[in-house]
mmCIF file of C-alpha atoms in Angstrom:
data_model
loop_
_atom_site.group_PDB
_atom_site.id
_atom_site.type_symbol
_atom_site.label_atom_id
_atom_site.label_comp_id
_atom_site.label_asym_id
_atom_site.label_seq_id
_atom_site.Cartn_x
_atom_site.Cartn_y
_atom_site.Cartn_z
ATOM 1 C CA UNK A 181 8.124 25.100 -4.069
ATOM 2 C CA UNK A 182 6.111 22.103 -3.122
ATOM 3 C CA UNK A 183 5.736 23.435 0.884
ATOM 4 C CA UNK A 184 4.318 26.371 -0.989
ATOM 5 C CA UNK A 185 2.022 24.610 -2.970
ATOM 6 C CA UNK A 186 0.815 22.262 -0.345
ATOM 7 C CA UNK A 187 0.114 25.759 1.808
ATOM 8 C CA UNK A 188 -1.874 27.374 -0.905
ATOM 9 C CA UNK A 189 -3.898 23.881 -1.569
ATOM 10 C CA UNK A 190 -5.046 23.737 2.121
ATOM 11 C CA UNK A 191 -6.153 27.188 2.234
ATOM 12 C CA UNK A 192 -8.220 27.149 -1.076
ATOM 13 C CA UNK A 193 -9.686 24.133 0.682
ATOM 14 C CA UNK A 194 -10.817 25.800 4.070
ATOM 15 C CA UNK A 195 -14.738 27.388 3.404
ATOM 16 C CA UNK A 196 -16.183 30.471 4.647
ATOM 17 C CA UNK A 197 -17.440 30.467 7.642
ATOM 18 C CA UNK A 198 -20.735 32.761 8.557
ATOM 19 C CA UNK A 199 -21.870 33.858 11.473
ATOM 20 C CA UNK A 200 -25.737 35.246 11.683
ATOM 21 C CA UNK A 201 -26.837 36.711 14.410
ATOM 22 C CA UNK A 202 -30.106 38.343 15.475
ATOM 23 C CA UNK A 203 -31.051 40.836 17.616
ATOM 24 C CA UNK A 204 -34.409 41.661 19.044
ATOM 25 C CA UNK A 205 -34.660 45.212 20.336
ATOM 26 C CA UNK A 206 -35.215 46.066 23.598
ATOM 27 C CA UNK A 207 -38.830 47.478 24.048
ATOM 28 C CA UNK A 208 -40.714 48.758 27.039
ATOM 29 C CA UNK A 209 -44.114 48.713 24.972
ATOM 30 C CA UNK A 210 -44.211 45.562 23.198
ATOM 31 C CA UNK A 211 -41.849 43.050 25.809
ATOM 32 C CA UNK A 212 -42.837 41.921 28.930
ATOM 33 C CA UNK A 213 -39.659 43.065 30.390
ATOM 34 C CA UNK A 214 -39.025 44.882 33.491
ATOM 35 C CA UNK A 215 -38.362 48.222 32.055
ATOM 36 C CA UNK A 216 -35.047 50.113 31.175
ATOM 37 C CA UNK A 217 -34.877 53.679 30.659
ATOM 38 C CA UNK A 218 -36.890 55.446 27.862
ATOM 39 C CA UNK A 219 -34.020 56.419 25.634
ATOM 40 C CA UNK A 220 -32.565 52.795 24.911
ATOM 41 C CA UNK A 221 -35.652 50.846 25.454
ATOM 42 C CA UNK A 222 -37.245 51.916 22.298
ATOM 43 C CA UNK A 223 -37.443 48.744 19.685
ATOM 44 C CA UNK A 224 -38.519 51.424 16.848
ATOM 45 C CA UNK A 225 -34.902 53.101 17.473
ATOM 46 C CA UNK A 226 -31.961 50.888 16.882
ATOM 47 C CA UNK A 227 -29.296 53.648 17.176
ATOM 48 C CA UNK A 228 -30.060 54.263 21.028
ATOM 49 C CA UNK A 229 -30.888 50.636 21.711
ATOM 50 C CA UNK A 230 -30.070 48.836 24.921
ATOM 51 C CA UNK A 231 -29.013 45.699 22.463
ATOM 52 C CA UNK A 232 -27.633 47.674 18.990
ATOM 53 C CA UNK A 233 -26.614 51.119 19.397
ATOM 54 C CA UNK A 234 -25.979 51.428 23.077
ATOM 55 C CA UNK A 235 -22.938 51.149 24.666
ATOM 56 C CA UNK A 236 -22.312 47.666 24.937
ATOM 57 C CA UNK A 237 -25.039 46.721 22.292
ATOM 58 C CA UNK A 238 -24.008 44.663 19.381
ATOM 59 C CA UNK A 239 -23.475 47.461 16.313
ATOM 60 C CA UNK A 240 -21.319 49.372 19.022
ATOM 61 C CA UNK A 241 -19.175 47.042 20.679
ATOM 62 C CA UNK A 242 -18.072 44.985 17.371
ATOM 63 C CA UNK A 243 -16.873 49.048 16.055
ATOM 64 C CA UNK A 244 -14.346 48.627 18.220
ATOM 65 C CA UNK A 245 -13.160 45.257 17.954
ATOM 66 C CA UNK A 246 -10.596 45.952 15.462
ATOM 67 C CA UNK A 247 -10.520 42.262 13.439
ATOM 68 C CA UNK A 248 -13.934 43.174 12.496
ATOM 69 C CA UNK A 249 -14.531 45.124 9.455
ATOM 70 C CA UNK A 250 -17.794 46.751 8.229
ATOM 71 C CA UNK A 251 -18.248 45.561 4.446
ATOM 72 C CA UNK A 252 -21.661 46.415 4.268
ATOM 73 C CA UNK A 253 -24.780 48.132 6.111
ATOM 74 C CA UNK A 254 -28.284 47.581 4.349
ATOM 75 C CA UNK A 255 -31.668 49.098 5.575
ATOM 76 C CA UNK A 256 -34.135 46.441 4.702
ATOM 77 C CA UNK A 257 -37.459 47.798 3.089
ATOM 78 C CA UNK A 258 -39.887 46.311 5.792
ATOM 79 C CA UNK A 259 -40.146 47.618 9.305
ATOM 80 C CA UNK A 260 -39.125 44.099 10.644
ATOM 81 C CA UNK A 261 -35.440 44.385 10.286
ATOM 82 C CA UNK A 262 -34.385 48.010 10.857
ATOM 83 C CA UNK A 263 -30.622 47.567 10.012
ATOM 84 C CA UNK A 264 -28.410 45.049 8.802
ATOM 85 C CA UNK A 265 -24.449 44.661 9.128
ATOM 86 C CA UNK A 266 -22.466 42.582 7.340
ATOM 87 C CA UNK A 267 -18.581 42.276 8.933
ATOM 88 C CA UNK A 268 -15.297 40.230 7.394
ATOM 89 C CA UNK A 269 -12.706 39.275 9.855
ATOM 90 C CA UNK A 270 -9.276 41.003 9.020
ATOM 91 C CA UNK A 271 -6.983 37.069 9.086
ATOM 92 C CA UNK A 272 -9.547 34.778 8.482
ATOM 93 C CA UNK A 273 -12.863 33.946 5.881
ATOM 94 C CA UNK A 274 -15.685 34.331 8.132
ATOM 95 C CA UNK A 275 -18.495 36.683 8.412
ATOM 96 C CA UNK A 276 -21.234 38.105 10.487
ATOM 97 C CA UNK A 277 -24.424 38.790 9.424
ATOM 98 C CA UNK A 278 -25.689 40.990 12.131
ATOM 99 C CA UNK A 279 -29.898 42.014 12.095
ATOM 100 C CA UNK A 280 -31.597 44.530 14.436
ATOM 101 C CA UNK A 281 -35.480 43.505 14.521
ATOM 102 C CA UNK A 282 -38.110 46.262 15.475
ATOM 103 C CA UNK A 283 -38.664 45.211 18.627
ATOM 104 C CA UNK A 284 -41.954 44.903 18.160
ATOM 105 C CA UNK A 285 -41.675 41.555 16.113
ATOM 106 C CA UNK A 286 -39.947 39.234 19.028
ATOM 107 C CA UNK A 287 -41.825 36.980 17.928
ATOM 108 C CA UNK A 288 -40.980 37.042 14.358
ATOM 109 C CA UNK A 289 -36.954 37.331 15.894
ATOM 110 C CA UNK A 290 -37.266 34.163 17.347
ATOM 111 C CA UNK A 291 -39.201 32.123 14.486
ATOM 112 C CA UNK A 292 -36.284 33.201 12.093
ATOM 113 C CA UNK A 293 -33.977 31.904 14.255
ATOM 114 C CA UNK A 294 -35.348 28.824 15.367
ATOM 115 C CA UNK A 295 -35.758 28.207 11.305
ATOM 116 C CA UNK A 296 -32.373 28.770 10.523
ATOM 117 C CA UNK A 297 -31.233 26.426 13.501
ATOM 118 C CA UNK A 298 -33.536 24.620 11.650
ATOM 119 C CA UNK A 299 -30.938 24.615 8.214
ATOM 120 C CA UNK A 300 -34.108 25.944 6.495
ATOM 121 C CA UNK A 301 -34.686 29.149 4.412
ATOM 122 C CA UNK A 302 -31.219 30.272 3.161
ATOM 123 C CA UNK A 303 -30.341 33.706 3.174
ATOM 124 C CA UNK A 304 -28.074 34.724 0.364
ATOM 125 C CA UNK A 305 -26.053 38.033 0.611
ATOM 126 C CA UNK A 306 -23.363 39.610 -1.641
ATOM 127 C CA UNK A 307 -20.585 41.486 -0.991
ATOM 128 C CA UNK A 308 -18.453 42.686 -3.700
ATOM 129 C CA UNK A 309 -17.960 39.632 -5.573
ATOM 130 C CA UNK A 310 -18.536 37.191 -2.813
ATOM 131 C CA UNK A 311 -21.583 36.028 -2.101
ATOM 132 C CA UNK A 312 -22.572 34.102 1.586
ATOM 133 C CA UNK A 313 -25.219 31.920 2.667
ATOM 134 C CA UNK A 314 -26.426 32.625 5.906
ATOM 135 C CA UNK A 315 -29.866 31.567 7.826
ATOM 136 C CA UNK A 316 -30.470 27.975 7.051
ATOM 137 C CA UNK A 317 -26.476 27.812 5.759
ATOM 138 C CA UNK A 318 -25.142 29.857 8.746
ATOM 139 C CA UNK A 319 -22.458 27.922 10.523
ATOM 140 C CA UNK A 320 -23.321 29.776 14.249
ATOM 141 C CA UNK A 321 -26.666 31.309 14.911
ATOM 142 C CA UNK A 322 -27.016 33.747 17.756
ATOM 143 C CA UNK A 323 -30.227 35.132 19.351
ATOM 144 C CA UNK A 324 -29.822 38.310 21.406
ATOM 145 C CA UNK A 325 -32.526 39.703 23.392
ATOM 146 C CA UNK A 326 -35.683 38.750 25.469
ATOM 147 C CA UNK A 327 -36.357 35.220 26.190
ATOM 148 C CA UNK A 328 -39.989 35.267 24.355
ATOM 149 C CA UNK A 329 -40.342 31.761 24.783
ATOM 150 C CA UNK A 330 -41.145 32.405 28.394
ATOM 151 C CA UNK A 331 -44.715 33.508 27.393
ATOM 152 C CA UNK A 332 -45.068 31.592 24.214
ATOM 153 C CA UNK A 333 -44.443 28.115 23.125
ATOM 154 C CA UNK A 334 -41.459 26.871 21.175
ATOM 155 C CA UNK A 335 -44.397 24.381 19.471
ATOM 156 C CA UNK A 336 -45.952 26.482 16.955
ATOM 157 C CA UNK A 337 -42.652 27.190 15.305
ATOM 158 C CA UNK A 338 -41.782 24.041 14.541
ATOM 159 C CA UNK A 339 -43.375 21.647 12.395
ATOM 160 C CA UNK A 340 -42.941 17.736 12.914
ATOM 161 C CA UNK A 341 -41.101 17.510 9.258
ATOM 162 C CA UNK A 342 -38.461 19.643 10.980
ATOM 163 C CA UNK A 343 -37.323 16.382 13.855
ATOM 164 C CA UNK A 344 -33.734 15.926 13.777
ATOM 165 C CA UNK A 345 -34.868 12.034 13.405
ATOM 166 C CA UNK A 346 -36.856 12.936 10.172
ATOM 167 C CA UNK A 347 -33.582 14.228 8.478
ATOM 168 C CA UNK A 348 -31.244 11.735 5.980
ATOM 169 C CA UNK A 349 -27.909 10.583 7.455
ATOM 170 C CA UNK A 350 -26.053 13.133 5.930
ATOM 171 C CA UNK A 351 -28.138 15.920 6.895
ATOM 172 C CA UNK A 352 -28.196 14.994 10.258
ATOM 173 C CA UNK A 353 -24.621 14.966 9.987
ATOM 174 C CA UNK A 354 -24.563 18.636 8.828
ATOM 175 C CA UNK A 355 -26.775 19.544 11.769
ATOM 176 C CA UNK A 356 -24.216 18.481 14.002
ATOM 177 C CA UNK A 357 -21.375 20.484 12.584
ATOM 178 C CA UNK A 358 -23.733 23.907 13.276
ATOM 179 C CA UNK A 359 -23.658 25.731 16.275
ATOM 180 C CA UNK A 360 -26.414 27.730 18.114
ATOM 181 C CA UNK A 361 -26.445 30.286 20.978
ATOM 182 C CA UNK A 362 -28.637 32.159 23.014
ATOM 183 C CA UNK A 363 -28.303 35.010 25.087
ATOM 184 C CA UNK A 364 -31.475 35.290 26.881
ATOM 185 C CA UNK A 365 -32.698 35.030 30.693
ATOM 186 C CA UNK A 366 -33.043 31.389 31.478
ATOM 187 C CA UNK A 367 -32.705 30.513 28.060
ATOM 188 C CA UNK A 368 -31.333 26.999 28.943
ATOM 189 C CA UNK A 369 -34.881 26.038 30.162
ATOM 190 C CA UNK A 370 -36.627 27.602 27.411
ATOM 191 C CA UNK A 371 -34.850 27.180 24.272
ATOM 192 C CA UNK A 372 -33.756 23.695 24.965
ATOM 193 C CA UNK A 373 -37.146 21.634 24.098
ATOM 194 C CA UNK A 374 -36.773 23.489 20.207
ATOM 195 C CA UNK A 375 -32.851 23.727 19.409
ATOM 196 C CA UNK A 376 -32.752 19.667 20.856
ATOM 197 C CA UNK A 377 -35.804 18.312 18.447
ATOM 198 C CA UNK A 378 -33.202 20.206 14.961
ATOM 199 C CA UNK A 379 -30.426 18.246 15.826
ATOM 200 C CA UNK A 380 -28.047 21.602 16.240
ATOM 201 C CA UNK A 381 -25.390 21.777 18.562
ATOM 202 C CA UNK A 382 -25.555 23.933 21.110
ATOM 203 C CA UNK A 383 -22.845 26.586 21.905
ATOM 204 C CA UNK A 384 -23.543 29.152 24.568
ATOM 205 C CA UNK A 385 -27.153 29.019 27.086
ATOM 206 C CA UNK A 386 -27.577 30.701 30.011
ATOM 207 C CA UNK A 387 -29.388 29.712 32.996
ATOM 208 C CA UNK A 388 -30.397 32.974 34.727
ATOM 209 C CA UNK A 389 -31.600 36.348 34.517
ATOM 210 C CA UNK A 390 -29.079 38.176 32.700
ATOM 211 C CA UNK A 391 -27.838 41.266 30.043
ATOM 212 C CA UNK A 392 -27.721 39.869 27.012
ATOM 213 C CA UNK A 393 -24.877 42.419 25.741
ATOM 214 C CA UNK A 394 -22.240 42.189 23.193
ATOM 215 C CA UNK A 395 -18.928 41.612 25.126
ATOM 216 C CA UNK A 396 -19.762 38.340 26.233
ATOM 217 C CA UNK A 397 -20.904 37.449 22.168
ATOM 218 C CA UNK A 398 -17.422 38.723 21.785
ATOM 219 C CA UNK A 399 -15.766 36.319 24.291
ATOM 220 C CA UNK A 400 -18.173 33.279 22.510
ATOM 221 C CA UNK A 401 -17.562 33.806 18.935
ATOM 222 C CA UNK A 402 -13.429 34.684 19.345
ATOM 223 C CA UNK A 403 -13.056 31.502 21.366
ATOM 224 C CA UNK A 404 -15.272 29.328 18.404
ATOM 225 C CA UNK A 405 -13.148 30.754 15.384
ATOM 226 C CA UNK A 406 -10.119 29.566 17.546
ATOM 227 C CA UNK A 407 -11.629 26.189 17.991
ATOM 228 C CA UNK A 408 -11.235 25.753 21.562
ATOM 229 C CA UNK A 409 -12.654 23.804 23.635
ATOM 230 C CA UNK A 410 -16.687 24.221 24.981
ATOM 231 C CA UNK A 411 -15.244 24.475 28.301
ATOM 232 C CA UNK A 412 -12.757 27.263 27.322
ATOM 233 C CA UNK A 413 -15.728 28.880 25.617
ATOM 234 C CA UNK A 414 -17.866 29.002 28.808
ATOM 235 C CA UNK A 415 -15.398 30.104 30.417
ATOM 236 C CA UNK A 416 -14.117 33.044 28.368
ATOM 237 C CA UNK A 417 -17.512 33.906 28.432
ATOM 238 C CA UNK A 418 -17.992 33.806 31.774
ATOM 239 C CA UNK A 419 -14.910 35.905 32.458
ATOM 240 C CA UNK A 420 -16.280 38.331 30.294
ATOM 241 C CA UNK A 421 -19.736 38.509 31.874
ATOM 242 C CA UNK A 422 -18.141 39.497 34.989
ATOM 243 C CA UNK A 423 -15.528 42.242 34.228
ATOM 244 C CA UNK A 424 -17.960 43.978 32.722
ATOM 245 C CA UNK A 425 -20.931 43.596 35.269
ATOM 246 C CA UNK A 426 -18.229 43.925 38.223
ATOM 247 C CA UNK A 427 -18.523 40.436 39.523
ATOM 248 C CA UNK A 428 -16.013 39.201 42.169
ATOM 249 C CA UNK A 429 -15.287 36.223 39.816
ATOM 250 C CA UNK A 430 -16.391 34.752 36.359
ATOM 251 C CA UNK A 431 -20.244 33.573 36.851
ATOM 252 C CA UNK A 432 -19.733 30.674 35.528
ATOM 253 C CA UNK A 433 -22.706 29.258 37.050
ATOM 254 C CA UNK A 434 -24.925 31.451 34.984
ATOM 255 C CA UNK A 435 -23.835 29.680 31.338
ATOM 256 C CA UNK A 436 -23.702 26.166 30.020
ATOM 257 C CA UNK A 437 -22.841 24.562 26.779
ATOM 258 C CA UNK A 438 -25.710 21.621 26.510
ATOM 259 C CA UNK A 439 -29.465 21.530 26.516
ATOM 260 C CA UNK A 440 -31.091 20.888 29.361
ATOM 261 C CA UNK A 441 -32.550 17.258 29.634
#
């Protein structure tokens, strides 16, 4: 009786963990991207989307990972975010909070996440009974998509007030325990001068052209909820990268797991 008791203490203790990630859309019209074919490079059309409803975008890839569950899909009532998927791992307390933006609004993709690597503007969501914090509260947040910040400034997202030296002693201490990730082209370079100044940690960057597609967020987040190492993250991640683009061996040259300085 008292192993069992100890065992059901702990796990009452352990929190829910939430993943949010964000997806810009793939669009010929409003990205400067070099373009993909008509069908899946329409931001206005998440099913067929390079990034969401394409083969190896994000909505389709996690419907086959079976420790994922669907608990909820929402269709926001602004053209921003065209669909929204909320999944539950089967064996442990975490969720995903998964958004498609029109891919017309990059730019609104990437201030929403760089303010919720921030820890500001909390997004609440219920499911059943439970409710989760994600944004601001979100334990791991994930961009997915262009790297926007190639044509525009990190700087006019981020206020001063924001400075990971600005923050108390305990909230910097929260900062550190959150986790952000990028899966851009060259996001390394980019990214880095924003995520450093909030204090977050980083996770996953990347330091060439690449396909930001969901197997490799697969390898990333599977390897975090296990709590291995960053070097065992990189490298799943790597490995993944390049069985499924055919590489003769995992490019682990293209992904890192620290800004650059």
């Amino acid at each position: 009786m008292p192993i069992i008791f100890l065992l059901f203490s702990f796990s009452c203790l352990a929190e829910t963990k939430v993943i949010h990630v964000l997806v810009a859309l793939c669009d010929n019209k409003y990205q400067a991207i070099a373009p993909v074919p008509k069908a899946i490079g329409n931001g206005q059309d998440p099913k067929n989307n390079l990034y969401w409803g394409a083969g190896f975008g994000f909505k389709t890839y996690f419907a086959k990972q079976k420790e994922w569950q669907v608990v909820q899909i929402n269709k926001p009532d602004d053209d921003k975010i065209l669909e929204e998927i909320i999944y539950k791992h089967q064996n442990q307390d975490v969720y995903i909070v998964a958004q498609a933006y029109n891919g017309k609004y990059i730019g609104d993709t990437v201030k929403d996440f760089l303010t919720y690597s921030a820890a500001k503007d909390i997004q609440t969501f219920e499911v059943g009974k439970v409710k989760i914090n994600a944004g601001g509260k979100a334990d791991l947040v994930i961009y997915i998509g262009h790297d926007y910040l190639m044509e525009w400034s990190w700087s006019k997202y981020l206020p001063d007030s924001w400075r990971w030296e600005t923050l108390s002693k305990e909230k910097q201490e929260q900062q550190k325990s959150r986790y952000a990730a990028v899966f851009a082209c060259k996001s390394q370079k980019y990214f880095s001068p924003a995520l450093s100044r909030l204090g977050i940690t980083p996770l996953i960057l990347t330091t060439q052209l690449m396909a930001p597609e969901a197997y490799s967020i697969y390898a990333m987040i599977d390897a975090w909820l296990k709590n291995e190492s960053k070097s065992s993250i990189r490298s799943k991640v790597a490995t993944a990268y390049s069985k499924y683009q055919k590489l003769s061996k995992p490019a682990l040259q293209m992904f890192v797991t620290e800004y650059s300085q």
